[in-house]
Coordinates of C-alpha atoms in Angstrom, one line a residue:
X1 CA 0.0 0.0 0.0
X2 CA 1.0 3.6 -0.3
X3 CA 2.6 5.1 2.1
X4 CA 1.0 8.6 2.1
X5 CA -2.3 6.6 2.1
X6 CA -1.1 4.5 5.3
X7 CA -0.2 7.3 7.3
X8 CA -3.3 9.6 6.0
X9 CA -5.9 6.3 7.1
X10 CA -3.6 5.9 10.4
X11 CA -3.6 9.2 11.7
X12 CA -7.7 9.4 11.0
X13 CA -8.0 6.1 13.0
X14 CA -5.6 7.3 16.2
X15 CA -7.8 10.8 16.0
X16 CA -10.8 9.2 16.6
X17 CA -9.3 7.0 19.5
X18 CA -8.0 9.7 20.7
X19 CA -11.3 11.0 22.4
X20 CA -11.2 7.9 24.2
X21 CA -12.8 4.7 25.1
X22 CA -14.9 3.2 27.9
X23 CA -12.3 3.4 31.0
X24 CA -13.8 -0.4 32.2
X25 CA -12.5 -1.9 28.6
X26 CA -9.1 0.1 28.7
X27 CA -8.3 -1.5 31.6
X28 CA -9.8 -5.3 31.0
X29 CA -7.7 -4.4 28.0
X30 CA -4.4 -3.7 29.6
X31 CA -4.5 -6.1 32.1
X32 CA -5.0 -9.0 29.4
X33 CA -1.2 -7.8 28.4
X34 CA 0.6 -7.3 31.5
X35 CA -0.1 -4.4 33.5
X36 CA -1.1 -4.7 36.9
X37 CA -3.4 -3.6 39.3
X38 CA -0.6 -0.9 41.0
X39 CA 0.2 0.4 37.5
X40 CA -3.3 1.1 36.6
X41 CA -3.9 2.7 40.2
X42 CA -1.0 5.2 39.7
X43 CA -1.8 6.4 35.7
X44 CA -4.2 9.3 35.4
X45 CA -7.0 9.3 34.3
X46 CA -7.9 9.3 30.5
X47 CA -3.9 7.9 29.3
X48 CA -5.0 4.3 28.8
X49 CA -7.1 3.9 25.3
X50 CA -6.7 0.3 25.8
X51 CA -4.7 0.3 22.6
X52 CA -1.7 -1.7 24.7
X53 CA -0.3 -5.0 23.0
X54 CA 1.9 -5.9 25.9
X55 CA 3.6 -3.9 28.7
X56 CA 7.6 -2.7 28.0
X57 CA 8.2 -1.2 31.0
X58 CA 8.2 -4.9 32.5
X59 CA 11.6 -5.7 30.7
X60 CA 12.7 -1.8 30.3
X61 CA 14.4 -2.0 34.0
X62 CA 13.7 1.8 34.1
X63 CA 16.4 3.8 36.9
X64 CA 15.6 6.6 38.6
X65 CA 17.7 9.5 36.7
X66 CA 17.2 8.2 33.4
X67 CA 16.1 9.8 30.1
X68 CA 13.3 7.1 28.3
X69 CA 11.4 8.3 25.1
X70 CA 8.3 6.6 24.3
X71 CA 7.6 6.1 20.2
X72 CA 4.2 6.6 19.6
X73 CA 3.4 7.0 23.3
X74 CA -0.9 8.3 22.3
X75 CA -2.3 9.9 25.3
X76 CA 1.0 9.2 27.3
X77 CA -0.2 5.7 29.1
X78 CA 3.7 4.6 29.3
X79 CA 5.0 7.8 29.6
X80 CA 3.0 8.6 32.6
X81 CA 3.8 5.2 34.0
X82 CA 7.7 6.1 33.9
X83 CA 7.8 9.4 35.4
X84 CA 7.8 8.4 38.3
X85 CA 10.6 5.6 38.1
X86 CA 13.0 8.2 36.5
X87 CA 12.2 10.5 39.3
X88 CA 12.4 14.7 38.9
X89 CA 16.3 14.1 37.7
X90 CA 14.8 12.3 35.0
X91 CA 13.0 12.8 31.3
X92 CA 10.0 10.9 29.9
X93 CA 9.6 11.3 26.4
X94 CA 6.6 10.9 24.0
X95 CA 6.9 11.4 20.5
X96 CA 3.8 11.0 18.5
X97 CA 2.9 12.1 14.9
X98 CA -0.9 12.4 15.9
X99 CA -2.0 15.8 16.9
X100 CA -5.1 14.8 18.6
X101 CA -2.8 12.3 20.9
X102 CA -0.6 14.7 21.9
X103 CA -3.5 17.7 22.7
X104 CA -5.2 14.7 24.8
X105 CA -1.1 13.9 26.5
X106 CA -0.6 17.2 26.9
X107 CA -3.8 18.3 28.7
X108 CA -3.4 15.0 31.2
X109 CA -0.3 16.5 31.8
X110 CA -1.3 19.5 32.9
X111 CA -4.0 18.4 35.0
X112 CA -0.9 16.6 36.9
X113 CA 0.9 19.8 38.0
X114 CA 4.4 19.6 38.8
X115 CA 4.2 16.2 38.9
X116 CA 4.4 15.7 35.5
X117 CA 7.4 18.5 35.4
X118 CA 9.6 15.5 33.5
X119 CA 7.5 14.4 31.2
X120 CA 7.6 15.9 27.6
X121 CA 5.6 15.7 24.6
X122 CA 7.0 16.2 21.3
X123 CA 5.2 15.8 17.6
X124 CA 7.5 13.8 15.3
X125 CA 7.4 10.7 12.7
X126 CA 8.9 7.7 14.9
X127 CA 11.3 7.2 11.2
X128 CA 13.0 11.2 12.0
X129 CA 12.2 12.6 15.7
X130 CA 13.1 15.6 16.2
X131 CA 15.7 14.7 19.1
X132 CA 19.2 15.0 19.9
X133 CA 21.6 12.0 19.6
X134 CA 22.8 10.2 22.4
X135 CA 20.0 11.0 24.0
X136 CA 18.2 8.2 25.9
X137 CA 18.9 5.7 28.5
X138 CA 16.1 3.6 27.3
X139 CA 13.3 3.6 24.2
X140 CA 9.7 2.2 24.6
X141 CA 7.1 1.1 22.5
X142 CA 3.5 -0.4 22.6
X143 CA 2.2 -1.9 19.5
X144 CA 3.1 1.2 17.3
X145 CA 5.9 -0.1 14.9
X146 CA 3.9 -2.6 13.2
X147 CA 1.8 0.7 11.7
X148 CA 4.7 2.3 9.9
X149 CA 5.3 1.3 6.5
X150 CA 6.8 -2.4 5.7
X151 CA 9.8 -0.2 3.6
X152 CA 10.2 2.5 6.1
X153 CA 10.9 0.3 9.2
X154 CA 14.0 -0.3 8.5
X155 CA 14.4 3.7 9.6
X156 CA 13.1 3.1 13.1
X157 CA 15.5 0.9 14.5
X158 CA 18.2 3.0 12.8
X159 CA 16.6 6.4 14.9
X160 CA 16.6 4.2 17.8
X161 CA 20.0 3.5 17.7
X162 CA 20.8 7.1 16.8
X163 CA 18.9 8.2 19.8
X164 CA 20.2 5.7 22.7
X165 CA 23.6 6.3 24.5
X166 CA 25.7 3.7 24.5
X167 CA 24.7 0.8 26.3
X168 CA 21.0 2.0 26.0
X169 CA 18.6 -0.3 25.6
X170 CA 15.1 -0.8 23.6
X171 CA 12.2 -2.4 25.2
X172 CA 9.3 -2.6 22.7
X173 CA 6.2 -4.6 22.9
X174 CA 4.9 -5.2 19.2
X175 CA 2.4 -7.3 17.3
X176 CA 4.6 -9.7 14.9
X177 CA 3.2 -12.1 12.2
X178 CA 3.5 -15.9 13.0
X179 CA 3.4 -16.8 9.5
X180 CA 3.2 -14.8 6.0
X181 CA -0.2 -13.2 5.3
X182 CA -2.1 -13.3 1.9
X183 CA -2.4 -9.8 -0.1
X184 CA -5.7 -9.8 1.0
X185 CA -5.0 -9.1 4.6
X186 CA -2.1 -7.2 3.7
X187 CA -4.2 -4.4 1.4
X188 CA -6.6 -4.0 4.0
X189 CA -6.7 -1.0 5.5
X190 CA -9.1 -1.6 8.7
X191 CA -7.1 -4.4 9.2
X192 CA -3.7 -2.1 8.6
X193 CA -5.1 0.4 11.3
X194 CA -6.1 -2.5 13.6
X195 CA -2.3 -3.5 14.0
X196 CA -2.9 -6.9 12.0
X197 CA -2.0 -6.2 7.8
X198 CA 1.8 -3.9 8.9
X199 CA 2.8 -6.4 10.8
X200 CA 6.8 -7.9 10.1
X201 CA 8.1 -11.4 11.1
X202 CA 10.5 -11.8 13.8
X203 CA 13.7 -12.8 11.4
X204 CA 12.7 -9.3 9.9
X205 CA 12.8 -7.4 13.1
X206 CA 16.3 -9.4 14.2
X207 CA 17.6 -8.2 10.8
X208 CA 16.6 -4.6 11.7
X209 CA 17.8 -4.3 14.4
X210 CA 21.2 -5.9 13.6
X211 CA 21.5 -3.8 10.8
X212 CA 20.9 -0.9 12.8
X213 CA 23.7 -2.5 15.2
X214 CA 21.9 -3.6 18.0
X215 CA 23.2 -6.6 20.5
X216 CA 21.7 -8.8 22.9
X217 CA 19.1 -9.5 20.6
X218 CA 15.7 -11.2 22.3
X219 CA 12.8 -11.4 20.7
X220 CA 9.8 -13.8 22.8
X221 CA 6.1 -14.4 21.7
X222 CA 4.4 -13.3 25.3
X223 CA 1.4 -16.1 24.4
X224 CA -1.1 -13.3 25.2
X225 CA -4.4 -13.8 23.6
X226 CA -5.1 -11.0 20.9
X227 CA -9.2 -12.5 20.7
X228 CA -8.8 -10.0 24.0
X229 CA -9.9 -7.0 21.6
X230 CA -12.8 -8.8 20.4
X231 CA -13.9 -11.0 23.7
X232 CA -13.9 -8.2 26.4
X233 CA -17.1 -6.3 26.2
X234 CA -17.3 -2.4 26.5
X235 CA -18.0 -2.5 30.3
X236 CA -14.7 -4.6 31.1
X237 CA -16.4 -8.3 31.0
X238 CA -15.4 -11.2 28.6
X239 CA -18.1 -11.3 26.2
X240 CA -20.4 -14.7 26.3
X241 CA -20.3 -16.6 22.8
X242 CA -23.6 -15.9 21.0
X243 CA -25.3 -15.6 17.2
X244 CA -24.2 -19.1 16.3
X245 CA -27.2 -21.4 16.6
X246 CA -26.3 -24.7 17.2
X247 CA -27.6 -25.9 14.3
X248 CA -25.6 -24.0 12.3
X249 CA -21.7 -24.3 12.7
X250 CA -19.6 -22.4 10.6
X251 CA -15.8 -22.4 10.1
X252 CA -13.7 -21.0 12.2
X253 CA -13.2 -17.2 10.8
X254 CA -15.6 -17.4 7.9
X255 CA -17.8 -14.7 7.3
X256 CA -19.2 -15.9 4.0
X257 CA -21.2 -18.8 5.5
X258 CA -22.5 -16.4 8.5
X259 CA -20.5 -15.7 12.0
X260 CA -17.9 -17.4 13.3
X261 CA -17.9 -16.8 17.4
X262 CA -14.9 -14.6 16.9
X263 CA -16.7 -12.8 13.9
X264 CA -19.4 -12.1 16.3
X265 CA -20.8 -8.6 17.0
X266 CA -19.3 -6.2 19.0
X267 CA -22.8 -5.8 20.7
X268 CA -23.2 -9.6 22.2
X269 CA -23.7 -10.0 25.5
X270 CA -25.2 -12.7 28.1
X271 CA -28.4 -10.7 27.7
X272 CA -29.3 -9.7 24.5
X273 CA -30.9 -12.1 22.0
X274 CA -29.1 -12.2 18.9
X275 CA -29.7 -13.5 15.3
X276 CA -27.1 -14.7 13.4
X277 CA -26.1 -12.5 10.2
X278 CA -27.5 -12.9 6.6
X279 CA -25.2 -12.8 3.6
X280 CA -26.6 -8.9 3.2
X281 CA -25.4 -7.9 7.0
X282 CA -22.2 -9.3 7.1
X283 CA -20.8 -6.0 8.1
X284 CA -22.2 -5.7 11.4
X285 CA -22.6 -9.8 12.0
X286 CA -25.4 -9.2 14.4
X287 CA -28.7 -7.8 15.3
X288 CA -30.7 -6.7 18.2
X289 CA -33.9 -4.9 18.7
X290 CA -32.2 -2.1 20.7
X291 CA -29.2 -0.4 19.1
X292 CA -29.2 2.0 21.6
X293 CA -28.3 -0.9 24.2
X294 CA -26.1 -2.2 21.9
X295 CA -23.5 0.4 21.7
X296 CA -22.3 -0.5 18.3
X297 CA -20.5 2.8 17.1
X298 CA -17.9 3.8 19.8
X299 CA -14.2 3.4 18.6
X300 CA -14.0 0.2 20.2
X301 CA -16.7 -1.3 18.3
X302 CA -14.9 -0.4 15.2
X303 CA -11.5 -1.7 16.2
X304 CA -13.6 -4.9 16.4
X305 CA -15.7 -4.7 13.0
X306 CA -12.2 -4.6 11.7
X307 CA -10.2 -7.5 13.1
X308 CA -13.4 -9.7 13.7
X309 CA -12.9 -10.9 10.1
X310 CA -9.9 -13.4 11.7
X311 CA -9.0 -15.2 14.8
X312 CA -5.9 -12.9 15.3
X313 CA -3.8 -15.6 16.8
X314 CA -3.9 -17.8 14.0
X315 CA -2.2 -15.4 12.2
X316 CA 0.0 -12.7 14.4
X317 CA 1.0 -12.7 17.9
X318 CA 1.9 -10.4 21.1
X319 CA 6.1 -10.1 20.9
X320 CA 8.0 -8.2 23.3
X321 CA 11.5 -7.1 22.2
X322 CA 14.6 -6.2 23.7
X323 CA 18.0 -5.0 22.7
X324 CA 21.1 -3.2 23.4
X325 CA 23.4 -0.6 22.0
X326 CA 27.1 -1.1 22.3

């Protein structure tokens, strides 16, 4: 796909996240990959989207006194969340390309005061930020990379490396491809946006980052369940199975012979009573006699229209990625 069309259908998507999503789902969504109770406590409130992959900070080893820049760091969710391990001798970054992210970041931050006085928030593409070299202690991500553009990638690893001191260290959670996807997945654009049709295979990230002269190369598959973004409901519960009469099995991710459970509505839940969808209302999968109930066009529900049409870990997985600068 074009580049200039990726970014243009990227930066649309991450506006309209960026007025948020229901706080009960951000967090069903964050703790699915990795962040516990005590971290959630101690962000404020608003700077988790539930747009998290995995959790960095777990293998970043933040130090108080540090310098840490977050790429793509949204409404500041990680950034917030390393303030206060770098302490007031400290800097967290973000850099973000969005403008809405960083009006939303920057308002959060100050609503926090002075205790916020380390965090910064800078607009920049995460392939040329506009920081100094030899900057960083540490560089973060969470499920960002995958949305830059297969041939620009190479560029972030090299910024990275430009941007760490020397023994720095990159902590990045991502979602990586466990085998090659067809063209169709990989020209679709809700699917691109959805963190699914950009993503790279690990042997391309290792080459990256070696190119880019990285060391101490680990790159692990966390297991976590990416069905998460489809089976936790709006208000934080896992979603029962439903549309699927018995008598009707279909396969496993097809849409063209009616829903498959994880091709199920957005709007299921225990209560409502659900038909399954006809060929002509494949789109939304489901119906119910109250749409108002069913809360079908928040951002969340259209994260889910988009990757409901696979079971995501058939096809990519939750990676977490660490590496050092000599």
């Amino acid at each position: 796909m074009d580049s200039t069309r990726i970014y243009n259908q990227v930066r649309e998507h991450y506006s309209a996240a960026s007025r948020g999503s229901p706080p009960q789902y951000s967090e069903a969504i964050a703790k699915s990959f990795g962040y516990s109770d005590q971290e959630l406590a101690n962000i404020p409130e608003g700077a988790n989207l539930g747009l998290s992959c995995g959790n960095p900070l777990a293998i970043a080893s933040i130090r108080e006194g540090e310098t840490v820049i977050d790429l793509g760091s949204g409404a500041g969710f990680d950034v917030f969340l390393a303030s206060p391990k770098v302490g007031p001798n400290g800097r967290a970054i973000g850099v973000d390309m969005n403008d809405d992210m960083l009006n939303r970041a920057n308002s959060i931050k100050a609503s926090k005061g002075t205790a916020a006085d380390n965090v910064t928030f800078v607009k920049g593409n995460i392939t040329n930020m506009p920081l100094d070299s030899n900057t960083a202690d540490c560089i973060i991500s969470n499920c960002v990379i995958n949305l830059v553009p297969a041939q620009e990638k190479p560029l972030v690893f090299k910024e990275t490396h430009r941007l760490l001191k020397s023994g720095g260290r990159v902590a990045v959670s991502d979602i990586l491809a466990k085998k090659e996807l067809p063209e169709k997945m990989k020209n679709d654009l809700a699917l691109y946006v959805g963190c699914i049709a950009g993503t790279s295979q690990l042997a391309e990230y290792e080459q990256w980052l070696k190119e880019a002269g990285f060391t101490e190369i680990v790159i692990t598959d966390t297991k976590a369940d990416l069905n998460a973004y489809l089976d936790i409901a709006e208000d934080g519960t896992k979603k029962s199975d439903c549309c699927i009469p018995a008598a009707e099995p279909v396969a496993k991710g097809s849409l063209s012979a009616g829903c498959s459970l994880k091709a199920a509505s957005p709007c299921c839940s225990p209560e409502d009573k659900k038909t399954c969808c006809s060929a002509e209302d494949k789109a939304n999968c489901c119906t119910t006699e109250n749409e108002a109930e069913a809360s079908c066009c928040s951002t969340v529900s259209s994260l889910r229209d988009a990757l409901g049409k696979i079971d995501l870990n058939e096809w990519v997985g939750s990676y977490k990625i660490y590496a050092v600068k000599n």
